[in-house]
PDB file of C-alpha atoms in Angstrom:
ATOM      1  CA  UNK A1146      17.750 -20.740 -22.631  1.00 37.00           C
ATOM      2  CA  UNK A1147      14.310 -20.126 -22.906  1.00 41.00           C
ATOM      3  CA  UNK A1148      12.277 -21.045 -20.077  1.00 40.00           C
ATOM      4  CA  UNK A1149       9.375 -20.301 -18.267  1.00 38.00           C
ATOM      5  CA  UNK A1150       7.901 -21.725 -15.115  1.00 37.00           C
ATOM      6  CA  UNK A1151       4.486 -20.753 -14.054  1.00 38.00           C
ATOM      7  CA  UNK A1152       3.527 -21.067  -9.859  1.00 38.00           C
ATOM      8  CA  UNK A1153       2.659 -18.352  -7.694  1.00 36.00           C
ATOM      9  CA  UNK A1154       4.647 -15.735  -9.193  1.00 37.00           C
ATOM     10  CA  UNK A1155       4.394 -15.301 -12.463  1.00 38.00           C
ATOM     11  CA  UNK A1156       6.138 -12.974 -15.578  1.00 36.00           C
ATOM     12  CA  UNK A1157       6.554 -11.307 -18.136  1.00 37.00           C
ATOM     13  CA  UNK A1158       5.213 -10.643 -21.332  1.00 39.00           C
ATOM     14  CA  UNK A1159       4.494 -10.146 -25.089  1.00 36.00           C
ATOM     15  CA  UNK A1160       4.366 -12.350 -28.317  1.00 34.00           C
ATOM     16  CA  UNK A1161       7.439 -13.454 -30.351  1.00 33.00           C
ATOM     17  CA  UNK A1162       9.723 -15.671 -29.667  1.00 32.00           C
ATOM     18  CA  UNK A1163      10.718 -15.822 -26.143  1.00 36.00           C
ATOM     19  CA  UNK A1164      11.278 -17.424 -22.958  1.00 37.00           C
ATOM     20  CA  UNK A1165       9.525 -17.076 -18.989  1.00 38.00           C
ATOM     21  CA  UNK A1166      10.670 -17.425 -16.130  1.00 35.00           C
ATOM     22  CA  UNK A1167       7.748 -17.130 -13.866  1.00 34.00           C
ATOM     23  CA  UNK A1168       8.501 -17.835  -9.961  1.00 35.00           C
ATOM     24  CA  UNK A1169       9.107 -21.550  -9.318  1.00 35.00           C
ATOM     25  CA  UNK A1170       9.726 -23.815  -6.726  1.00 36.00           C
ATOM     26  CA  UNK A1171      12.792 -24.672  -4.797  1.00 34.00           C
ATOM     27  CA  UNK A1172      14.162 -26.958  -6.724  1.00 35.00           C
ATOM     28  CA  UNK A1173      13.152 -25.350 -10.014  1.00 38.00           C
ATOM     29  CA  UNK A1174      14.635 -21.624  -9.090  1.00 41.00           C
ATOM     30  CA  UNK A1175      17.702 -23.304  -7.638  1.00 39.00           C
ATOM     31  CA  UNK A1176      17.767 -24.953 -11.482  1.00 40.00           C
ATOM     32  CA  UNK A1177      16.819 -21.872 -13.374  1.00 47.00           C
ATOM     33  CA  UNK A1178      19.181 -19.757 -11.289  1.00 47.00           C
ATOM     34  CA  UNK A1179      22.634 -22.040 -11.528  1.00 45.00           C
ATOM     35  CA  UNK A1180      21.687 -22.712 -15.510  1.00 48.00           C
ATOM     36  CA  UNK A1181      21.763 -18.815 -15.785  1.00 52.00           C
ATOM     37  CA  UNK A1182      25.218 -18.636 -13.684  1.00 50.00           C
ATOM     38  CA  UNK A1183      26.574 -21.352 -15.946  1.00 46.00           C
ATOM     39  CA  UNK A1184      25.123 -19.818 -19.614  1.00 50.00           C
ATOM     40  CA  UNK A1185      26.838 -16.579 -18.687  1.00 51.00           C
ATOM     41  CA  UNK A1186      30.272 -18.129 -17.821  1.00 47.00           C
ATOM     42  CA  UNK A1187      29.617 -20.717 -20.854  1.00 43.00           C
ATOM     43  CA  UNK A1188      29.182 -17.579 -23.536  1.00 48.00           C
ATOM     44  CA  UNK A1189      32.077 -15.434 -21.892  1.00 48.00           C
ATOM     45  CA  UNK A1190      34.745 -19.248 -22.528  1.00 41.00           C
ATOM     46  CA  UNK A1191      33.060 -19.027 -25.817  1.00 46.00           C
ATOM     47  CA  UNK A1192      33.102 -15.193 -26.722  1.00 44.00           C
ATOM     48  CA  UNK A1193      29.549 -15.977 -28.038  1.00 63.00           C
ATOM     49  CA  UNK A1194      26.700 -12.971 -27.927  1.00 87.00           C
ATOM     50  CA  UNK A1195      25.585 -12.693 -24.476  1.00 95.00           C
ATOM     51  CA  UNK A1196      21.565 -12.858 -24.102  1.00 97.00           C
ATOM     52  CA  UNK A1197      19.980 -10.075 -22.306  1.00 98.00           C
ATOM     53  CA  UNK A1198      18.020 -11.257 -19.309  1.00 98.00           C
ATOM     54  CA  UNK A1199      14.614  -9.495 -18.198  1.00 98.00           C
ATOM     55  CA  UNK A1200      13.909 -11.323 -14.617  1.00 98.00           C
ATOM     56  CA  UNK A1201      10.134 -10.730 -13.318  1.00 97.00           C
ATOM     57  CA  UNK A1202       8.799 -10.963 -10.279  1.00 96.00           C
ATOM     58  CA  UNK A1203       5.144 -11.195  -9.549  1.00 96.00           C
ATOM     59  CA  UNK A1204       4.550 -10.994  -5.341  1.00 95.00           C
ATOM     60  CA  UNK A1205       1.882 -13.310  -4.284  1.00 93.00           C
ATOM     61  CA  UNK A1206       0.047 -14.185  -7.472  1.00 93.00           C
ATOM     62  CA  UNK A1207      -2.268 -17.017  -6.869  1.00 90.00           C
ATOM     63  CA  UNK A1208      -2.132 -19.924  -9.310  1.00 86.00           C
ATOM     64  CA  UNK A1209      -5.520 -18.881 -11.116  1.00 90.00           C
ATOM     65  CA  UNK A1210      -5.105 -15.470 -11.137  1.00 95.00           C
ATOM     66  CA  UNK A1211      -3.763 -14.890 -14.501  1.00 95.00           C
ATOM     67  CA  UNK A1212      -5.797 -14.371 -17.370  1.00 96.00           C
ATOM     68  CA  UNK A1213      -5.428 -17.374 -19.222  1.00 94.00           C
ATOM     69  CA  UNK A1214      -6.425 -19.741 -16.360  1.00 94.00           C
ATOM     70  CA  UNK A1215      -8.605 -17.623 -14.654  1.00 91.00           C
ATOM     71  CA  UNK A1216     -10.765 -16.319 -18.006  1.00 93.00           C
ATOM     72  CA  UNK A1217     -11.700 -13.154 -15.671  1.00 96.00           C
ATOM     73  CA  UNK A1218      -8.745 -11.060 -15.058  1.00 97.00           C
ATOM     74  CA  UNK A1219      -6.783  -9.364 -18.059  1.00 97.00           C
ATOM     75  CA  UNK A1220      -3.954 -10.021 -18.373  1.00 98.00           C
ATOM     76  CA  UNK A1221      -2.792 -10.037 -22.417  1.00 98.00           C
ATOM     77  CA  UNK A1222       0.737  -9.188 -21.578  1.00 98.00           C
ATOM     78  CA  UNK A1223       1.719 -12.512 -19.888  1.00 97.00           C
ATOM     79  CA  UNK A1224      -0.778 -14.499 -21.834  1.00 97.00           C
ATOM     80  CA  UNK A1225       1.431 -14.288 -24.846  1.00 96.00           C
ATOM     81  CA  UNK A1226       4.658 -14.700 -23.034  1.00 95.00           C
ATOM     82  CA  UNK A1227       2.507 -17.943 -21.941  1.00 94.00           C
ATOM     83  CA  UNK A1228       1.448 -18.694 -25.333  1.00 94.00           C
ATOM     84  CA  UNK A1229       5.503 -18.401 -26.875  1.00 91.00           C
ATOM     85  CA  UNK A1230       7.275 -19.700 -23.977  1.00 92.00           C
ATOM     86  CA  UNK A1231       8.006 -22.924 -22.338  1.00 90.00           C
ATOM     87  CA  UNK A1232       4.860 -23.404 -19.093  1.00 89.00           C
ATOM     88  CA  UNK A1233       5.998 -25.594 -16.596  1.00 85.00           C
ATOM     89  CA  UNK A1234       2.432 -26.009 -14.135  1.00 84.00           C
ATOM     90  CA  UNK A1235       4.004 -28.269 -11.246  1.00 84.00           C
ATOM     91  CA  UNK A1236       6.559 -26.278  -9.443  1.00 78.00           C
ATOM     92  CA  UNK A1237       5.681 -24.111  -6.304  1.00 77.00           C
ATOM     93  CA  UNK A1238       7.243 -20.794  -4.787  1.00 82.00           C
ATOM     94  CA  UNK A1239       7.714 -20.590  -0.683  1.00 85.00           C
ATOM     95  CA  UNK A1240       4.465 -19.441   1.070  1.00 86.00           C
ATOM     96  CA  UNK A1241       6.226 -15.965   2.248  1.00 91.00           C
ATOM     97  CA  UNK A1242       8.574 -13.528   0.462  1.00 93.00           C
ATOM     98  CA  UNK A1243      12.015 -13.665   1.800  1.00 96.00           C
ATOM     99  CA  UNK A1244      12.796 -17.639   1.612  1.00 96.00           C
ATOM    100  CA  UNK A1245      11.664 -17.440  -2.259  1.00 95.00           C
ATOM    101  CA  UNK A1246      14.036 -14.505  -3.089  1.00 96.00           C
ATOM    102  CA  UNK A1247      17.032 -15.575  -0.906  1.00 97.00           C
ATOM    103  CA  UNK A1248      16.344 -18.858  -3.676  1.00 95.00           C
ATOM    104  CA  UNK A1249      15.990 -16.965  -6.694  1.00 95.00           C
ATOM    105  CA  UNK A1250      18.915 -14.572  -6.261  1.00 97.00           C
ATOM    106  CA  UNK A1251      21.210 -18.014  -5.090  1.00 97.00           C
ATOM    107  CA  UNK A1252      20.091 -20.750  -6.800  1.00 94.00           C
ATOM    108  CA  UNK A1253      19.958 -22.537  -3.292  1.00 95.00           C
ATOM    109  CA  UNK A1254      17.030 -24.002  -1.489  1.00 93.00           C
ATOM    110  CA  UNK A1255      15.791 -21.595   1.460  1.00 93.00           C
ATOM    111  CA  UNK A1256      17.407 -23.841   4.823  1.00 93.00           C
ATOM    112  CA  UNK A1257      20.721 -23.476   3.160  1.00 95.00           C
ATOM    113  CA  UNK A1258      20.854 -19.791   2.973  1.00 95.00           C
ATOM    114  CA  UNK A1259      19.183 -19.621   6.632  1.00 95.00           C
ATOM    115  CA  UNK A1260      16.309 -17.328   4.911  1.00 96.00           C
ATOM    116  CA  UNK A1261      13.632 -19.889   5.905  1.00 95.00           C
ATOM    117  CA  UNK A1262      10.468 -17.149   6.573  1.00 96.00           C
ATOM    118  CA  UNK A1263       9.909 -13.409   5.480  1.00 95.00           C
ATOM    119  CA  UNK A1264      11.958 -11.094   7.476  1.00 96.00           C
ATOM    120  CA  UNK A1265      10.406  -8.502   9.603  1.00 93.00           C
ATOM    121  CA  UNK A1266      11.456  -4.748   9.245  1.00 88.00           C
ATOM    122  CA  UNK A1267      13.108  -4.456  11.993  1.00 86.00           C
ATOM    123  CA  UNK A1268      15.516  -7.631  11.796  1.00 92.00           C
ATOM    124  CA  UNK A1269      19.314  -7.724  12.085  1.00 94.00           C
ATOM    125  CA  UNK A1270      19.359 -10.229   9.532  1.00 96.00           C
ATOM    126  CA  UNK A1271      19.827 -11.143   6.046  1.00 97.00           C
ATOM    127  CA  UNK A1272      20.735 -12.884   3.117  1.00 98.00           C
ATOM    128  CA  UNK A1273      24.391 -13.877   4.300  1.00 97.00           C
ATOM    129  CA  UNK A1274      26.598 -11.930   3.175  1.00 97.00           C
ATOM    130  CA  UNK A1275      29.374 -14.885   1.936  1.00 97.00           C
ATOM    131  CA  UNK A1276      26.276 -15.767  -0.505  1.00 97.00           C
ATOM    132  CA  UNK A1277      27.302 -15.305  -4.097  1.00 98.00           C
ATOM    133  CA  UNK A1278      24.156 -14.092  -5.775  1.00 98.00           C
ATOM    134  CA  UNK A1279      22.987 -14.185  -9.196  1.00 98.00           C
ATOM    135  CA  UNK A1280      23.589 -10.830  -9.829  1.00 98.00           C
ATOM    136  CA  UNK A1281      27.042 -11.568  -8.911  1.00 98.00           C
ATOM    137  CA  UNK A1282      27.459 -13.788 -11.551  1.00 98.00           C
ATOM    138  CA  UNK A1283      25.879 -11.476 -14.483  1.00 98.00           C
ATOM    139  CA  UNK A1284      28.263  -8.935 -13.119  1.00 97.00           C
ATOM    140  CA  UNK A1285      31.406 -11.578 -13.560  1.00 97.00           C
ATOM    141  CA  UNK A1286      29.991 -12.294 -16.908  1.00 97.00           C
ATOM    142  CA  UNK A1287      30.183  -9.103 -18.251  1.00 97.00           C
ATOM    143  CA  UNK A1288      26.175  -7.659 -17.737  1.00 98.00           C
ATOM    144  CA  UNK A1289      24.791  -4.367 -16.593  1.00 98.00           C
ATOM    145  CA  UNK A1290      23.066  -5.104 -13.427  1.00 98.00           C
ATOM    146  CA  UNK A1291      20.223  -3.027 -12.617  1.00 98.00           C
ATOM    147  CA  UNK A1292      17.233  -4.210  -9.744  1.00 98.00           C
ATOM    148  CA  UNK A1293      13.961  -2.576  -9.392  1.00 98.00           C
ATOM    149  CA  UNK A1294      10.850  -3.165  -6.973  1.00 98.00           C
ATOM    150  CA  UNK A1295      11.001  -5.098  -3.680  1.00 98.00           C
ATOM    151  CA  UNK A1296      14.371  -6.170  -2.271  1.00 98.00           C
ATOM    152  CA  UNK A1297      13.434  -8.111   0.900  1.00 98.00           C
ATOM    153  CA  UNK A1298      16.494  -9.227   2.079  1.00 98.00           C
ATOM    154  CA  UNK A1299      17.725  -7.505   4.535  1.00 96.00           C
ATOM    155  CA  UNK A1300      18.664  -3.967   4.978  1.00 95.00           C
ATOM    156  CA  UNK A1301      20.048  -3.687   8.577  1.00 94.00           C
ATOM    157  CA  UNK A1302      23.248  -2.712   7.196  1.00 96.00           C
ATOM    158  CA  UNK A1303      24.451  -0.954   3.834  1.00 98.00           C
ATOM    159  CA  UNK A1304      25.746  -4.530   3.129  1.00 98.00           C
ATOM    160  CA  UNK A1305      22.961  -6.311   2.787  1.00 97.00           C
ATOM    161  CA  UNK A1306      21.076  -4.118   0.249  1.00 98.00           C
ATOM    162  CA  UNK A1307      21.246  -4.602  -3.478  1.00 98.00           C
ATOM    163  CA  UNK A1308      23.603  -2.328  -4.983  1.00 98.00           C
ATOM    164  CA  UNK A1309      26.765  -3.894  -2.541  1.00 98.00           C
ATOM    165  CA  UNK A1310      25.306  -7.691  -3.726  1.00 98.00           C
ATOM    166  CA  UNK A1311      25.861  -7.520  -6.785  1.00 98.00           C
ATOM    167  CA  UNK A1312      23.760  -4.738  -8.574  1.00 98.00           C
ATOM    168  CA  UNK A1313      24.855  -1.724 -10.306  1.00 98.00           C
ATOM    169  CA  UNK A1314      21.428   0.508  -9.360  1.00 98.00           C
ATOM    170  CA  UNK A1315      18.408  -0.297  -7.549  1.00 98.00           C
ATOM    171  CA  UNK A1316      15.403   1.518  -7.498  1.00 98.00           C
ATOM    172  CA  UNK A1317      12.545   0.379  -4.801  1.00 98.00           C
ATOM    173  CA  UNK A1318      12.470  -0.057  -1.632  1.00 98.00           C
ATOM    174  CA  UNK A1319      14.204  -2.456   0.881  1.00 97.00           C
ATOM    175  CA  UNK A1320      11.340  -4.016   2.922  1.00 96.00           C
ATOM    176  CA  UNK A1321       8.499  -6.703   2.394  1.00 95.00           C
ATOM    177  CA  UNK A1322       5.569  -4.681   2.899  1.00 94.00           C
ATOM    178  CA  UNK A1323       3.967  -1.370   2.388  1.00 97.00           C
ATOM    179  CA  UNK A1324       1.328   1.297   1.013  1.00 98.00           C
ATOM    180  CA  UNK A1325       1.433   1.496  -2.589  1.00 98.00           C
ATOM    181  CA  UNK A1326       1.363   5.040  -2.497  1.00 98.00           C
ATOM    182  CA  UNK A1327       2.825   6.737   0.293  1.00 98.00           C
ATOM    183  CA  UNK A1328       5.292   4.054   0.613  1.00 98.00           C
ATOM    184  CA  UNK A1329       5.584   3.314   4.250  1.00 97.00           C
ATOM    185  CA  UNK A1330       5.176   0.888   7.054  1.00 91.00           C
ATOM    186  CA  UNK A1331       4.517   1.235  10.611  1.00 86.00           C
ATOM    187  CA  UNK A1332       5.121   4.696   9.552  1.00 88.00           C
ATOM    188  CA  UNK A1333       8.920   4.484   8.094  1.00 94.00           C
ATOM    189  CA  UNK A1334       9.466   6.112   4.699  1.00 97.00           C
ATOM    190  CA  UNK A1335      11.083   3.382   2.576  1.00 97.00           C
ATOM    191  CA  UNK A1336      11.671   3.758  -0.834  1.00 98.00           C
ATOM    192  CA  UNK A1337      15.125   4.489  -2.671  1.00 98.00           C
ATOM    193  CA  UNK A1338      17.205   5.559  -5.543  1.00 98.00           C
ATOM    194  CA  UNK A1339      20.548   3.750  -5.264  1.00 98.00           C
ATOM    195  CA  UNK A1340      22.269   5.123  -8.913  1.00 97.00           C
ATOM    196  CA  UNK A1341      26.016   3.119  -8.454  1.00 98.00           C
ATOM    197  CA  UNK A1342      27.510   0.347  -6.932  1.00 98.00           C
ATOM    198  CA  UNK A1343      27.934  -0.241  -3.393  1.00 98.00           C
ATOM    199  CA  UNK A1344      25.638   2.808  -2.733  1.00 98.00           C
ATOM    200  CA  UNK A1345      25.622   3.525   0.456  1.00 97.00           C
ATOM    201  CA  UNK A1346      25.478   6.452   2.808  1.00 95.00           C
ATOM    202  CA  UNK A1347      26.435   9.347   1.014  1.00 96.00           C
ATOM    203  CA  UNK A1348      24.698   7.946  -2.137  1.00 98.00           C
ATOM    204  CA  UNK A1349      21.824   6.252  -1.351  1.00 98.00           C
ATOM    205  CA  UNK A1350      18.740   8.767  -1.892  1.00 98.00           C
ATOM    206  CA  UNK A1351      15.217   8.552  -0.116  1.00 97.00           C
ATOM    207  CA  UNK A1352      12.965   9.330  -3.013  1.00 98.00           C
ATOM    208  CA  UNK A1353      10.935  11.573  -1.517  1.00 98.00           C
ATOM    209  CA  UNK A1354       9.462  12.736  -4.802  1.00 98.00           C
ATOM    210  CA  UNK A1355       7.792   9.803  -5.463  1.00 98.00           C
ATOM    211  CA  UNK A1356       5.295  10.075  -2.293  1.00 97.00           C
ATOM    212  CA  UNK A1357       1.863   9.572  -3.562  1.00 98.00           C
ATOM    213  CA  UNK A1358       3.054   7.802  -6.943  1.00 98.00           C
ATOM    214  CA  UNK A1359       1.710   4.283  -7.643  1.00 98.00           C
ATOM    215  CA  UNK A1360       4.644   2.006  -7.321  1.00 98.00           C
ATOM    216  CA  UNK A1361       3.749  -0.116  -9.844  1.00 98.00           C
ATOM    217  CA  UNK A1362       3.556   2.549 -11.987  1.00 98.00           C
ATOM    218  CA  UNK A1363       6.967   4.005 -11.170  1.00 98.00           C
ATOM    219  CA  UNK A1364       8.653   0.556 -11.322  1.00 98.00           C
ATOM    220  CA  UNK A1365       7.066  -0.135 -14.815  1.00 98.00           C
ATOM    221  CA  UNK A1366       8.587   3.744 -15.977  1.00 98.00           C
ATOM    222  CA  UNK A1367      11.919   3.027 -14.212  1.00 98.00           C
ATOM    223  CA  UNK A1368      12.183  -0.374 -16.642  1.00 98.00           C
ATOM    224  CA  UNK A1369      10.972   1.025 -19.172  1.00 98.00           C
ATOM    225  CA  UNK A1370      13.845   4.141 -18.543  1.00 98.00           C
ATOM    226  CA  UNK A1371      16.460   1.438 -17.952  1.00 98.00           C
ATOM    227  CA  UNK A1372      16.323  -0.330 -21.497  1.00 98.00           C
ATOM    228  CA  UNK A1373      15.552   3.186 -23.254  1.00 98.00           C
ATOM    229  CA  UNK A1374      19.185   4.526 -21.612  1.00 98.00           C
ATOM    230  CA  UNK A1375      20.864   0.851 -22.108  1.00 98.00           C
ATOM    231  CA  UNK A1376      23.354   0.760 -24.853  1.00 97.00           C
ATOM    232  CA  UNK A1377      22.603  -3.080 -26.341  1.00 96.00           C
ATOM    233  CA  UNK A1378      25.947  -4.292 -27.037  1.00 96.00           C
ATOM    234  CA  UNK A1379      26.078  -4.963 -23.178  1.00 97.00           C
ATOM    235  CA  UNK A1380      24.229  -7.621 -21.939  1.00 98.00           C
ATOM    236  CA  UNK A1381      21.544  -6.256 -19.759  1.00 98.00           C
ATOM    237  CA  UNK A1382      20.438  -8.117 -16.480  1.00 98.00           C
ATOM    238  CA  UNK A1383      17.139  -6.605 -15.450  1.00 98.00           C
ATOM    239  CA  UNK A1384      15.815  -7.324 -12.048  1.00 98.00           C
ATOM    240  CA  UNK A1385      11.858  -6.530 -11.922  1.00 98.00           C
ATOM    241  CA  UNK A1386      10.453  -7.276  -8.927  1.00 98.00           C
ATOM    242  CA  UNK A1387       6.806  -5.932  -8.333  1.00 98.00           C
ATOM    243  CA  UNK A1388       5.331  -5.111  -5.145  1.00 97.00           C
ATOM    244  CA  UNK A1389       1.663  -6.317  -6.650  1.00 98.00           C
ATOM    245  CA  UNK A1390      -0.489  -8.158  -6.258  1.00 97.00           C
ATOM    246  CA  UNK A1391       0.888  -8.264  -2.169  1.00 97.00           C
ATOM    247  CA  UNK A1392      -0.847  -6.720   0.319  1.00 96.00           C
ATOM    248  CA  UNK A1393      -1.932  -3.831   1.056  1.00 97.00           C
ATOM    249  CA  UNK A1394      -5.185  -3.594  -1.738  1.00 98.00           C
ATOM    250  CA  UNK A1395      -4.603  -0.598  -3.547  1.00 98.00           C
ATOM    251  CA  UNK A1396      -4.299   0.385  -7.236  1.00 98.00           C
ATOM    252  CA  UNK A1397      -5.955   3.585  -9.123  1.00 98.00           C
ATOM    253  CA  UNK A1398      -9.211   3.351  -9.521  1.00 98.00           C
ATOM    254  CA  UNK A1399      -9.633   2.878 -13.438  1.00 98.00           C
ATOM    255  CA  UNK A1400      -7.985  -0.111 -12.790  1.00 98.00           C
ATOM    256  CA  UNK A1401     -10.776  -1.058 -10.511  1.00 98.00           C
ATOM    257  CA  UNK A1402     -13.914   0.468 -12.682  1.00 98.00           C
ATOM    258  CA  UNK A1403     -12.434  -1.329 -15.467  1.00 98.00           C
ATOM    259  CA  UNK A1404     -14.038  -4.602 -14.015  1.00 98.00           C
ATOM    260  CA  UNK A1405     -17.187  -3.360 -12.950  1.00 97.00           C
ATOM    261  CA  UNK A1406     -19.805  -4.869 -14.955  1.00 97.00           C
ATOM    262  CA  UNK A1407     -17.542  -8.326 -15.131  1.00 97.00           C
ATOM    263  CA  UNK A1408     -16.878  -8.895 -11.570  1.00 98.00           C
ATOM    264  CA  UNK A1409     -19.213  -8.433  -8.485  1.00 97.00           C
ATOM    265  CA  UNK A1410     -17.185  -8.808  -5.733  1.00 97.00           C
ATOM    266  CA  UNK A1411     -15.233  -5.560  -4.683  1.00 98.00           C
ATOM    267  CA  UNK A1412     -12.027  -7.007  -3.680  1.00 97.00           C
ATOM    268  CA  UNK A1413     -11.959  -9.027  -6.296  1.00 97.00           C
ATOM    269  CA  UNK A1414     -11.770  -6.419  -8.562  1.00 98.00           C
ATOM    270  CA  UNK A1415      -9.140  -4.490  -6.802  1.00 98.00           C
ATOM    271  CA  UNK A1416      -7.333  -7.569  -7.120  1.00 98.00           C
ATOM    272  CA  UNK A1417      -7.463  -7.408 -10.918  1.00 98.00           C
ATOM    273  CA  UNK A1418      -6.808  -4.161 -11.420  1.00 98.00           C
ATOM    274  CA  UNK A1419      -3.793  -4.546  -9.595  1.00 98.00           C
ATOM    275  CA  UNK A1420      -2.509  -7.176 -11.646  1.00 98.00           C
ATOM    276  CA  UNK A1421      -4.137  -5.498 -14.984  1.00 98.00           C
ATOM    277  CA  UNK A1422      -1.780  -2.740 -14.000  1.00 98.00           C
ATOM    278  CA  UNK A1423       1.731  -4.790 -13.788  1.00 98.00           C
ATOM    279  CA  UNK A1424       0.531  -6.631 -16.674  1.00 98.00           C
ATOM    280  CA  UNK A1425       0.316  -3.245 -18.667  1.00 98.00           C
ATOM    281  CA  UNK A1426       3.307  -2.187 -17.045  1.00 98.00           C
ATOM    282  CA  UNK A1427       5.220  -5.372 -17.965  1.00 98.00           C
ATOM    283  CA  UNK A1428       3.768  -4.604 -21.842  1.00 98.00           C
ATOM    284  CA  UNK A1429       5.489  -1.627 -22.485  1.00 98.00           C
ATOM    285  CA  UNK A1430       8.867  -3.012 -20.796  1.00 98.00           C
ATOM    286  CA  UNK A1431       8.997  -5.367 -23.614  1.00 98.00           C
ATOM    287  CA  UNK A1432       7.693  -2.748 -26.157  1.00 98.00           C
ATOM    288  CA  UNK A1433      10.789  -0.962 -25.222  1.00 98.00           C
ATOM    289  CA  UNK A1434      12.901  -4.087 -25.386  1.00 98.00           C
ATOM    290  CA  UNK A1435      11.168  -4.482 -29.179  1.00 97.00           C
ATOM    291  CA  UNK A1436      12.042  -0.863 -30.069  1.00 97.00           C
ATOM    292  CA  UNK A1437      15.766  -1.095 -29.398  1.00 96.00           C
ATOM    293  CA  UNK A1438      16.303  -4.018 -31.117  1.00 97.00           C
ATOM    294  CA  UNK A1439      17.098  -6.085 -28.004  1.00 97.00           C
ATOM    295  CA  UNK A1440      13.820  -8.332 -28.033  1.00 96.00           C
ATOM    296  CA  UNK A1441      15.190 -10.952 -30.641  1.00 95.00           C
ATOM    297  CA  UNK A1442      18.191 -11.592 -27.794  1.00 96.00           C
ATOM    298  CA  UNK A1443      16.305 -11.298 -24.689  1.00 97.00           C
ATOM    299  CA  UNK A1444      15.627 -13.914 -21.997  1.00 95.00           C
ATOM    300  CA  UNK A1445      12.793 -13.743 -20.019  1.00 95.00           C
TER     301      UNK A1445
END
């Protein structure tokens, strides 16, 4: 069960015991995600306790980014899930965002589900809807389904977004690609609060209030929010996927000063901040997990 995979997006956090699961290839997601499909319908035959499942998604992390390869950026929180877990250093991610999540929520390599680039805002397209996702699954195995971050495929119809494929609430927004602040693109507000099932209009709320909040920030909180209000004898599938380190450059600046007298370059250290901010982010999700007892049980 515990298993971590380490290419260009990578995970979570912490030391203990525990497992990673950090973005992987084709062939290694399409693994990872039919061995979790199978462990849930194994334990429900068997009546055995179910293992709560922390999924994390790092967008665009480049192979030496993290801090133990890279020796520059800080990143202490996934260093020790490194150090405890299982690395596995030859498996790649797609080049674009779409293909690799169509794979990580199937199990299926990207020219079967038809996702084969990153789909554009305005595209009548999505993941098929006939796809059984992995969030499906948890949901047929008895877990509490929750997403938070990017989505990224497809939105053209109530269908296609996450709280009618399989999710119970979904907090993020529904696109590939936007400020980290604001939280728009071409000038479309997109970020939601979807609180039940198959939340669609009527129920799906444009969170307004969270205009000018840092969204890794608020999807760090709304983890951290998820596990504190989870009751732990449900298994808990938690869906984290972060909008850093993609494009556009932004993060608060403390993030930034914090590597000013270590790194010269200025993008560079907006770079790191950004991911020194998930990485603290990812921290206290797994501080929380610790505090309520779930940590010991948890797959990450």
């Amino acid at each position: 069960r515990n298993v971590r995979v380490e290419p260009l997006s990578p995970m979570p956090n912490m030391a203990e015991r525990k497992s990673c699961v950090r973005g992987a290839a084709p062939r290694v997601l399409s693994v990872l995600s039919l061995l979790l499909m199978t462990s849930v319908v194994v334990c429900k035959a068997a009546n055995a306790e179910k293992p709560h499942v922390l999924f994390v998604v790092i967008d665009d992390l480049g192979f030496d980014d993290v801090g133990f390869r890279s020796h520059q950026i800080r990143t202490p929180t996934v260093d020790a899930l490194r150090a405890d877990g299982v690395l596995l250093d030859q498996y790649y991610v797609q080049d674009v965002c779409s293909p690799s999540r169509s794979t990580f929520m199937t199990g299926r390599y990207a020219m079967h589900t038809t996702i084969v680039d990153w789909i554009p805002p305005q595209s009548s397209y999505g993941l098929p809807l006939d796809e059984v996702t992995l969030a499906d699954k948890m949901k047929e195995g008895g877990y509490a389904t929750h997403a938070i971050g990017k989505w990224h495929l497809g939105f053209y119809k109530w269908e296609m977004t996450p709280t009618f494929r399989g999710f119970d609430s979904f907090f993020g927004f529904y696109s590939g690609g936007e400020d980290y602040f604001k939280h728009t693109s071409d000038g479309a507000y997109d970020f939601r609060r979807d609180k039940a099932s198959k939340c669609g209009k009527g129920c799906s709320h444009p969170a307004f209030e969270d205009q000018g909040n840092y969204s890794t920030l608020l999807f760090s909180e709304e983890a951290v929010k998820v596990v504190s209000d989870h009751d732990p004898s449900t298994p808990l599938f938690l869906y984290l996927a972060y909008q850093a380190v993609h494009a556009p450059a932004e993060v608060p600046q403390s993030y930034v000063d914090a590597y000013n007298t270590t790194i010269s370059d200025h993008k560079r250290r907006v770079f790191a901040g950004m991911l020194s901010c998930m990485d603290e982010g990812l921290g206290h999700v797994v501080s929380t997990l610790q505090s309520k007892g779930m940590w010991d049980n948890t797959i990450v």
